[in-house]
Amino acid sequence: MNALDIRSLKKTYTNGTKALKGVNLQVAQGDFFGLLGPNGAGKSTIIGIISSLIRKTSGSVKIFNTDIDKNFALAKSFIGITPQELNFNQFETVEDIVLNQAGFYGMRKKLARERLDELLEKLRLEDRRKEVSRNLSGGMKRRLMIARALVHKPKLLLLDEPTAGVDIEIRHSIWSFLKELNSLGTTIILTTHNLEEVEILCRNIGIINSGHLIEDTSLRTLLSQLDSESYILDLEDEVTDAQIADFPELKAIDKHQIEININKKEKSLNSLFVKLSDKGIGIRSMRNKNNRLEKLFLDLISTS
Ligand code: ADP
């Protein structure tokens, strides 16, 4: 079954901006799906329509086979959402924020309390439960947003930039929490600018550009399409222009560093290294120039 099934989705804002120009997108139950795209591509509009904050112009949206136009309350009960903007009452305590959300979904008090305890423990917010939210750090606020979104055990979790502004340690703890949640059956759709996050978490991804879905594929397939990679080599000794003149794939950055751009289908790194060594160029270390996905992403949106 699909957790999400979007057909011919269009959105024109009242000022005439065509934010979505007919998007078709299916996300299977159990998937961890990354929705990517540059700023202004239409990602938040899609998330807003799914969660009913934004009214669509035309097209259909089904959550677990339930059309949001036909049975909105049921469709909404399947969804948990963490918006990009922190949007809770700054003067409410952590536990009240989660419990009020449970009340909003009509959960019994006892069950809500049990769920609250479980979530605060898992998201490492237990010792903050009586704190008003404005006193929390940025990372704690993000985790509170996730706790609030999960209180009614949604089958589909929508995360808009879940680790924006969060330090590395907390980011990693949020990632492992989300991985576990997904492995236990929750379908997750995530928007992010952090392509490392996508590479670590997502199984499938869709790329939106100017209101169109320009790519809908698995992460593995996408990465396998990468046929060129750039590396920076740190050299043992100073290099002269004459030494690298015969290598079109090389570019000197300075006397101790060269950049190589290699097409994996045509040449192997190994044979290049042998030739460099023949010219007396020794390599001290090497690193990838870009995150692999980042390069592919930039290539895709520049050609769409
Ligand atoms: P993303 O989330 O990918 O950055 P958005 O969905 O926020 O993109 O925006 C898509 C397009 O719709 C952009 O051109 C944006 O300026 C426009 N847009 C978003 N919200 C509104 C609005 N309330 N009124 C008019 N235009 C909007």
Short mmCIF file of C-alpha atoms and ligand atoms in Angstrom, two decimals:
data_model
loop_
_atom_site.label_atom_id
_atom_site.label_comp_id
_atom_site.label_asym_id
_atom_site.label_seq_id
_atom_site.Cartn_x
_atom_site.Cartn_y
_atom_site.Cartn_z
CA MET A 1 0.00 0.00 0.00
CA ASN A 2 1.11 3.58 -0.53
CA ALA A 3 1.49 5.79 2.52
CA LEU A 4 1.16 8.76 0.21
CA ASP A 5 -0.35 8.98 -3.25
CA ILE A 6 -0.32 12.39 -4.92
CA ARG A 7 -1.80 12.81 -8.41
CA SER A 8 -1.61 15.84 -10.72
CA LEU A 9 -1.16 18.17 -7.79
CA LYS A 10 -1.26 21.84 -8.68
CA LYS A 11 -1.04 24.92 -6.56
CA THR A 12 -1.32 28.49 -7.74
CA TYR A 13 -1.09 31.04 -4.95
CA THR A 14 -3.43 34.04 -5.01
CA ASN A 15 -0.62 36.27 -6.26
CA GLY A 16 -0.37 34.06 -9.36
CA THR A 17 2.75 32.06 -8.36
CA LYS A 18 2.50 28.56 -9.77
CA ALA A 19 4.21 26.66 -6.95
CA LEU A 20 3.19 23.15 -8.11
CA LYS A 21 2.59 22.39 -11.77
CA GLY A 22 1.18 18.86 -11.71
CA VAL A 23 3.13 16.68 -9.30
CA ASN A 24 2.68 12.89 -9.20
CA LEU A 25 4.33 11.21 -6.26
CA GLN A 26 3.86 7.87 -4.53
CA VAL A 27 5.61 6.87 -1.34
CA ALA A 28 5.28 3.26 -0.26
CA GLN A 29 4.34 2.23 3.26
CA GLY A 30 7.49 1.73 5.33
CA ASP A 31 9.68 3.92 3.13
CA PHE A 32 12.15 6.54 4.31
CA PHE A 33 11.71 9.13 1.57
CA GLY A 34 13.71 12.30 1.00
CA LEU A 35 12.05 15.22 -0.76
CA LEU A 36 14.75 17.49 -2.08
CA GLY A 37 14.98 20.61 -4.15
CA PRO A 38 16.37 24.12 -4.12
CA ASN A 39 14.67 26.94 -2.22
CA GLY A 40 11.35 27.89 -3.76
CA ALA A 41 10.99 24.52 -5.55
CA GLY A 42 7.64 23.70 -3.92
CA LYS A 43 8.57 21.30 -1.09
CA SER A 44 6.88 23.19 1.74
CA THR A 45 3.82 23.68 -0.44
CA ILE A 46 3.54 19.90 -0.85
CA ILE A 47 4.01 19.29 2.89
CA GLY A 48 1.52 22.09 3.63
CA ILE A 49 -1.11 20.56 1.34
CA ILE A 50 -0.65 17.06 2.79
CA SER A 51 -1.06 18.41 6.30
CA SER A 52 -3.97 20.65 5.22
CA LEU A 53 -2.32 23.94 6.12
CA ILE A 54 -2.42 24.93 2.46
CA ARG A 55 -5.37 24.45 0.12
CA LYS A 56 -4.51 22.81 -3.18
CA THR A 57 -5.71 24.24 -6.50
CA SER A 58 -6.33 20.83 -8.11
CA GLY A 59 -5.27 17.19 -8.04
CA SER A 60 -5.66 14.54 -5.37
CA VAL A 61 -3.85 13.50 -2.20
CA LYS A 62 -4.42 10.15 -0.50
CA ILE A 63 -2.89 9.11 2.81
CA PHE A 64 -3.02 5.34 3.25
CA ASN A 65 -5.78 5.20 0.61
CA THR A 66 -7.83 7.90 2.33
CA ASP A 67 -8.52 10.94 0.17
CA ILE A 68 -7.99 14.16 2.14
CA ASP A 69 -11.02 15.66 0.36
CA LYS A 70 -13.29 12.76 1.32
CA ASN A 71 -12.33 11.87 4.89
CA PHE A 72 -10.09 14.59 6.13
CA ALA A 73 -10.22 13.63 9.84
CA LEU A 74 -9.16 10.05 9.14
CA ALA A 75 -6.40 11.09 6.73
CA LYS A 76 -5.10 13.59 9.26
CA SER A 77 -5.03 11.00 12.05
CA PHE A 78 -2.46 9.03 10.06
CA ILE A 79 -0.04 11.96 9.92
CA GLY A 80 2.45 13.46 12.33
CA ILE A 81 4.25 16.61 11.24
CA THR A 82 7.20 18.68 12.39
CA PRO A 83 7.16 21.99 10.55
CA GLN A 84 10.32 23.91 9.83
CA GLU A 85 9.36 26.79 12.08
CA LEU A 86 9.28 26.12 15.80
CA ASN A 87 5.63 26.80 16.47
CA PHE A 88 4.79 25.89 20.04
CA ASN A 89 3.70 28.12 22.86
CA GLN A 90 6.90 29.46 24.43
CA PHE A 91 5.31 29.58 27.91
CA GLU A 92 3.97 26.03 27.99
CA THR A 93 5.95 23.23 29.58
CA VAL A 94 7.38 20.34 27.63
CA GLU A 95 4.86 17.87 29.00
CA ASP A 96 1.88 20.18 28.47
CA ILE A 97 2.86 20.69 24.85
CA VAL A 98 2.89 16.95 24.21
CA LEU A 99 -0.22 16.23 26.32
CA ASN A 100 -2.25 19.02 24.69
CA GLN A 101 -1.43 17.57 21.30
CA ALA A 102 -2.63 14.17 22.55
CA GLY A 103 -5.86 15.84 23.69
CA PHE A 104 -6.24 17.35 20.25
CA TYR A 105 -6.28 13.81 18.85
CA GLY A 106 -8.78 12.69 21.49
CA MET A 107 -6.39 10.36 23.30
CA ARG A 108 -7.28 9.13 26.79
CA LYS A 109 -5.26 10.79 29.53
CA LYS A 110 -3.68 7.58 30.83
CA LEU A 111 -2.54 6.50 27.39
CA ALA A 112 -1.29 10.02 26.63
CA ARG A 113 0.82 10.03 29.82
CA GLU A 114 2.33 6.65 28.99
CA ARG A 115 3.16 7.82 25.52
CA LEU A 116 4.60 11.08 26.88
CA ASP A 117 6.94 9.17 29.23
CA GLU A 118 8.08 6.87 26.44
CA LEU A 119 8.78 9.72 24.02
CA LEU A 120 10.54 11.96 26.53
CA GLU A 121 12.79 9.10 27.48
CA LYS A 122 13.62 8.15 23.90
CA LEU A 123 14.22 11.75 22.88
CA ARG A 124 16.25 12.48 25.99
CA LEU A 125 13.94 15.19 27.31
CA GLU A 126 12.89 13.53 30.57
CA ASP A 127 14.68 15.91 32.88
CA ARG A 128 13.15 18.87 31.06
CA ARG A 129 9.51 17.89 31.28
CA LYS A 130 8.53 20.76 33.61
CA GLU A 131 10.57 23.35 31.71
CA VAL A 132 8.78 25.99 29.64
CA SER A 133 9.70 25.55 26.04
CA ARG A 134 11.38 28.91 25.60
CA ASN A 135 14.11 27.80 28.04
CA LEU A 136 15.10 24.82 25.90
CA SER A 137 18.13 24.76 23.65
CA GLY A 138 17.62 24.65 19.87
CA GLY A 139 18.33 20.90 19.77
CA MET A 140 15.83 20.23 22.58
CA LYS A 141 13.16 22.27 20.78
CA ARG A 142 13.65 20.14 17.66
CA ARG A 143 13.31 16.95 19.70
CA LEU A 144 10.20 18.33 21.39
CA MET A 145 8.68 18.98 17.95
CA ILE A 146 9.31 15.32 17.09
CA ALA A 147 7.82 14.11 20.39
CA ARG A 148 4.73 16.22 19.80
CA ALA A 149 4.36 14.91 16.25
CA LEU A 150 4.54 11.29 17.42
CA VAL A 151 2.24 11.34 20.44
CA HIS A 152 -0.72 9.79 18.57
CA LYS A 153 1.49 7.14 16.90
CA PRO A 154 1.07 8.38 13.33
CA LYS A 155 1.77 5.92 10.52
CA LEU A 156 3.31 8.66 8.41
CA LEU A 157 5.76 11.21 9.80
CA LEU A 158 6.48 14.36 7.80
CA LEU A 159 9.65 16.15 8.79
CA ASP A 160 10.45 19.56 7.35
CA GLU A 161 14.18 20.14 7.94
CA PRO A 162 14.28 18.13 11.20
CA THR A 163 17.89 18.86 12.13
CA ALA A 164 18.22 22.46 10.95
CA GLY A 165 20.39 24.40 13.39
CA VAL A 166 21.16 21.34 15.53
CA ASP A 167 24.69 20.45 16.61
CA ILE A 168 26.42 17.29 15.40
CA GLU A 169 25.88 15.12 18.46
CA ILE A 170 22.17 15.85 18.69
CA ARG A 171 21.84 15.46 14.93
CA HIS A 172 23.28 11.96 15.18
CA SER A 173 20.98 11.07 18.06
CA ILE A 174 17.96 12.32 16.08
CA TRP A 175 19.12 10.27 13.08
CA SER A 176 19.38 7.07 15.06
CA PHE A 177 15.99 7.72 16.66
CA LEU A 178 14.41 8.20 13.22
CA LYS A 179 16.11 5.12 11.81
CA GLU A 180 14.73 3.02 14.65
CA LEU A 181 11.27 4.53 14.24
CA ASN A 182 11.34 3.68 10.54
CA SER A 183 12.59 0.16 11.16
CA LEU A 184 9.61 -0.36 13.48
CA GLY A 185 7.24 0.51 10.65
CA THR A 186 6.64 4.29 10.57
CA THR A 187 6.83 5.72 7.07
CA ILE A 188 8.95 8.88 7.06
CA ILE A 189 9.08 11.69 4.53
CA LEU A 190 11.78 14.26 5.09
CA THR A 191 12.75 17.51 3.46
CA THR A 192 16.28 18.68 4.07
CA HIS A 193 19.13 20.71 2.71
CA ASN A 194 21.60 18.38 4.34
CA LEU A 195 22.55 15.81 1.72
CA GLU A 196 24.56 13.84 4.23
CA GLU A 197 21.29 13.39 6.09
CA VAL A 198 19.70 12.04 2.92
CA GLU A 199 22.56 9.64 2.25
CA ILE A 200 22.42 8.30 5.80
CA LEU A 201 18.66 8.03 6.19
CA CYS A 202 16.71 7.84 2.95
CA ARG A 203 15.96 4.81 0.82
CA ASN A 204 14.16 6.68 -1.97
CA ILE A 205 14.21 10.27 -3.04
CA GLY A 206 12.26 12.73 -5.11
CA ILE A 207 13.73 15.94 -6.43
CA ILE A 208 11.44 18.92 -6.99
CA ASN A 209 12.43 21.85 -9.13
CA SER A 210 10.19 24.77 -10.13
CA GLY A 211 7.02 22.92 -9.20
CA HIS A 212 7.89 19.73 -11.13
CA LEU A 213 9.10 16.38 -9.83
CA ILE A 214 12.26 15.92 -11.89
CA GLU A 215 13.57 12.72 -10.31
CA ASP A 216 11.88 9.91 -8.40
CA THR A 217 14.23 7.05 -7.70
CA SER A 218 16.13 5.05 -5.13
CA LEU A 219 19.16 6.57 -3.51
CA ARG A 220 21.22 3.60 -4.64
CA THR A 221 20.23 4.01 -8.30
CA LEU A 222 20.90 7.71 -8.16
CA LEU A 223 24.36 7.28 -6.70
CA SER A 224 25.21 4.59 -9.23
CA GLN A 225 24.50 7.11 -12.00
CA LEU A 226 27.40 9.18 -10.82
CA ASP A 227 30.05 8.61 -13.40
CA SER A 228 32.45 11.35 -12.51
CA GLU A 229 34.01 12.25 -9.22
CA SER A 230 36.33 15.02 -8.10
CA TYR A 231 39.16 14.54 -5.64
CA ILE A 232 41.73 16.81 -4.08
CA LEU A 233 45.23 15.31 -3.86
CA ASP A 234 47.81 16.59 -1.39
CA LEU A 235 51.26 16.07 -2.88
CA GLU A 236 54.52 14.99 -1.34
CA ASP A 237 56.55 17.63 -3.20
CA GLU A 238 55.95 20.79 -5.15
CA VAL A 239 54.50 20.19 -8.58
CA THR A 240 55.32 22.14 -11.74
CA ASP A 241 52.90 22.92 -14.55
CA ALA A 242 55.13 20.92 -16.90
CA GLN A 243 54.72 17.79 -14.78
CA ILE A 244 50.93 17.79 -15.09
CA ALA A 245 50.67 19.21 -18.61
CA ASP A 246 49.92 15.76 -20.06
CA PHE A 247 46.95 15.14 -17.79
CA PRO A 248 43.78 16.91 -18.95
CA GLU A 249 41.91 15.59 -15.90
CA LEU A 250 44.23 17.42 -13.51
CA LYS A 251 44.16 21.02 -12.36
CA ALA A 252 46.74 22.57 -10.06
CA ILE A 253 45.17 24.36 -7.08
CA ASP A 254 48.55 25.42 -5.73
CA LYS A 255 52.02 23.91 -5.70
CA HIS A 256 51.06 21.21 -3.22
CA GLN A 257 47.50 20.42 -4.25
CA ILE A 258 45.88 19.23 -7.42
CA GLU A 259 42.28 18.54 -8.26
CA ILE A 260 41.32 15.58 -10.39
CA ASN A 261 38.08 15.04 -12.15
CA ILE A 262 37.80 11.46 -13.23
CA ASN A 263 35.20 9.69 -15.30
CA LYS A 264 34.83 6.27 -13.71
CA LYS A 265 33.67 4.69 -16.98
CA GLU A 266 36.77 5.73 -18.87
CA LYS A 267 39.62 5.66 -16.41
CA SER A 268 40.47 4.15 -13.10
CA LEU A 269 42.09 6.09 -10.32
CA ASN A 270 44.71 3.40 -10.04
CA SER A 271 46.06 3.75 -13.57
CA LEU A 272 46.19 7.52 -13.09
CA PHE A 273 48.18 7.12 -9.88
CA VAL A 274 50.68 4.86 -11.66
CA LYS A 275 51.17 7.48 -14.38
CA LEU A 276 51.58 10.24 -11.81
CA SER A 277 54.18 8.21 -9.99
CA ASP A 278 56.04 7.69 -13.32
CA LYS A 279 56.25 11.49 -13.57
CA GLY A 280 57.69 11.65 -10.07
CA ILE A 281 54.54 13.01 -8.46
CA GLY A 282 53.99 11.45 -5.03
CA ILE A 283 50.62 11.63 -3.27
CA ARG A 284 50.41 12.20 0.46
CA SER A 285 46.65 12.10 0.87
CA MET A 286 43.43 12.32 -1.05
CA ARG A 287 39.85 13.36 -0.31
CA ASN A 288 36.55 13.68 -2.13
CA LYS A 289 35.96 17.22 -3.25
CA ASN A 290 32.19 17.22 -2.80
CA ASN A 291 29.67 15.17 -1.04
CA ARG A 292 28.75 12.75 -3.87
CA LEU A 293 25.06 13.45 -3.67
CA GLU A 294 25.63 17.16 -3.67
CA LYS A 295 27.33 17.03 -7.04
CA LEU A 296 24.60 14.90 -8.54
CA PHE A 297 21.91 17.12 -7.09
CA LEU A 298 23.51 20.24 -8.55
CA ASP A 299 23.88 18.53 -11.95
CA LEU A 300 20.22 17.50 -11.94
CA ILE A 301 18.75 20.87 -11.06
CA SER A 302 21.03 22.70 -13.48
CA THR A 303 19.87 20.54 -16.42
CA SER A 304 16.15 20.38 -15.59
P1 ADP B 1 10.38 25.27 -0.95
O1 ADP B 1 9.72 24.70 0.27
O2 ADP B 1 10.83 24.20 -1.90
O3 ADP B 1 11.46 26.25 -0.63
P2 ADP B 1 7.85 26.64 -1.33
O4 ADP B 1 6.83 25.56 -1.44
O5 ADP B 1 7.97 27.36 -0.04
O6 ADP B 1 9.28 26.07 -1.79
O7 ADP B 1 7.57 27.74 -2.46
C1 ADP B 1 7.28 27.43 -3.80
C2 ADP B 1 6.95 28.72 -4.55
O8 ADP B 1 5.74 29.27 -4.06
C3 ADP B 1 8.00 29.81 -4.39
O9 ADP B 1 8.09 30.53 -5.60
C4 ADP B 1 7.42 30.66 -3.28
O10 ADP B 1 7.88 32.01 -3.40
C5 ADP B 1 5.94 30.58 -3.58
N1 ADP B 1 5.12 30.74 -2.36
C6 ADP B 1 5.18 30.02 -1.23
N2 ADP B 1 4.24 30.41 -0.35
C7 ADP B 1 3.56 31.42 -0.93
C8 ADP B 1 2.45 32.23 -0.55
N3 ADP B 1 1.85 32.10 0.62
N4 ADP B 1 2.02 33.16 -1.43
C9 ADP B 1 2.61 33.31 -2.64
N5 ADP B 1 3.64 32.57 -3.08
C10 ADP B 1 4.12 31.63 -2.25
#
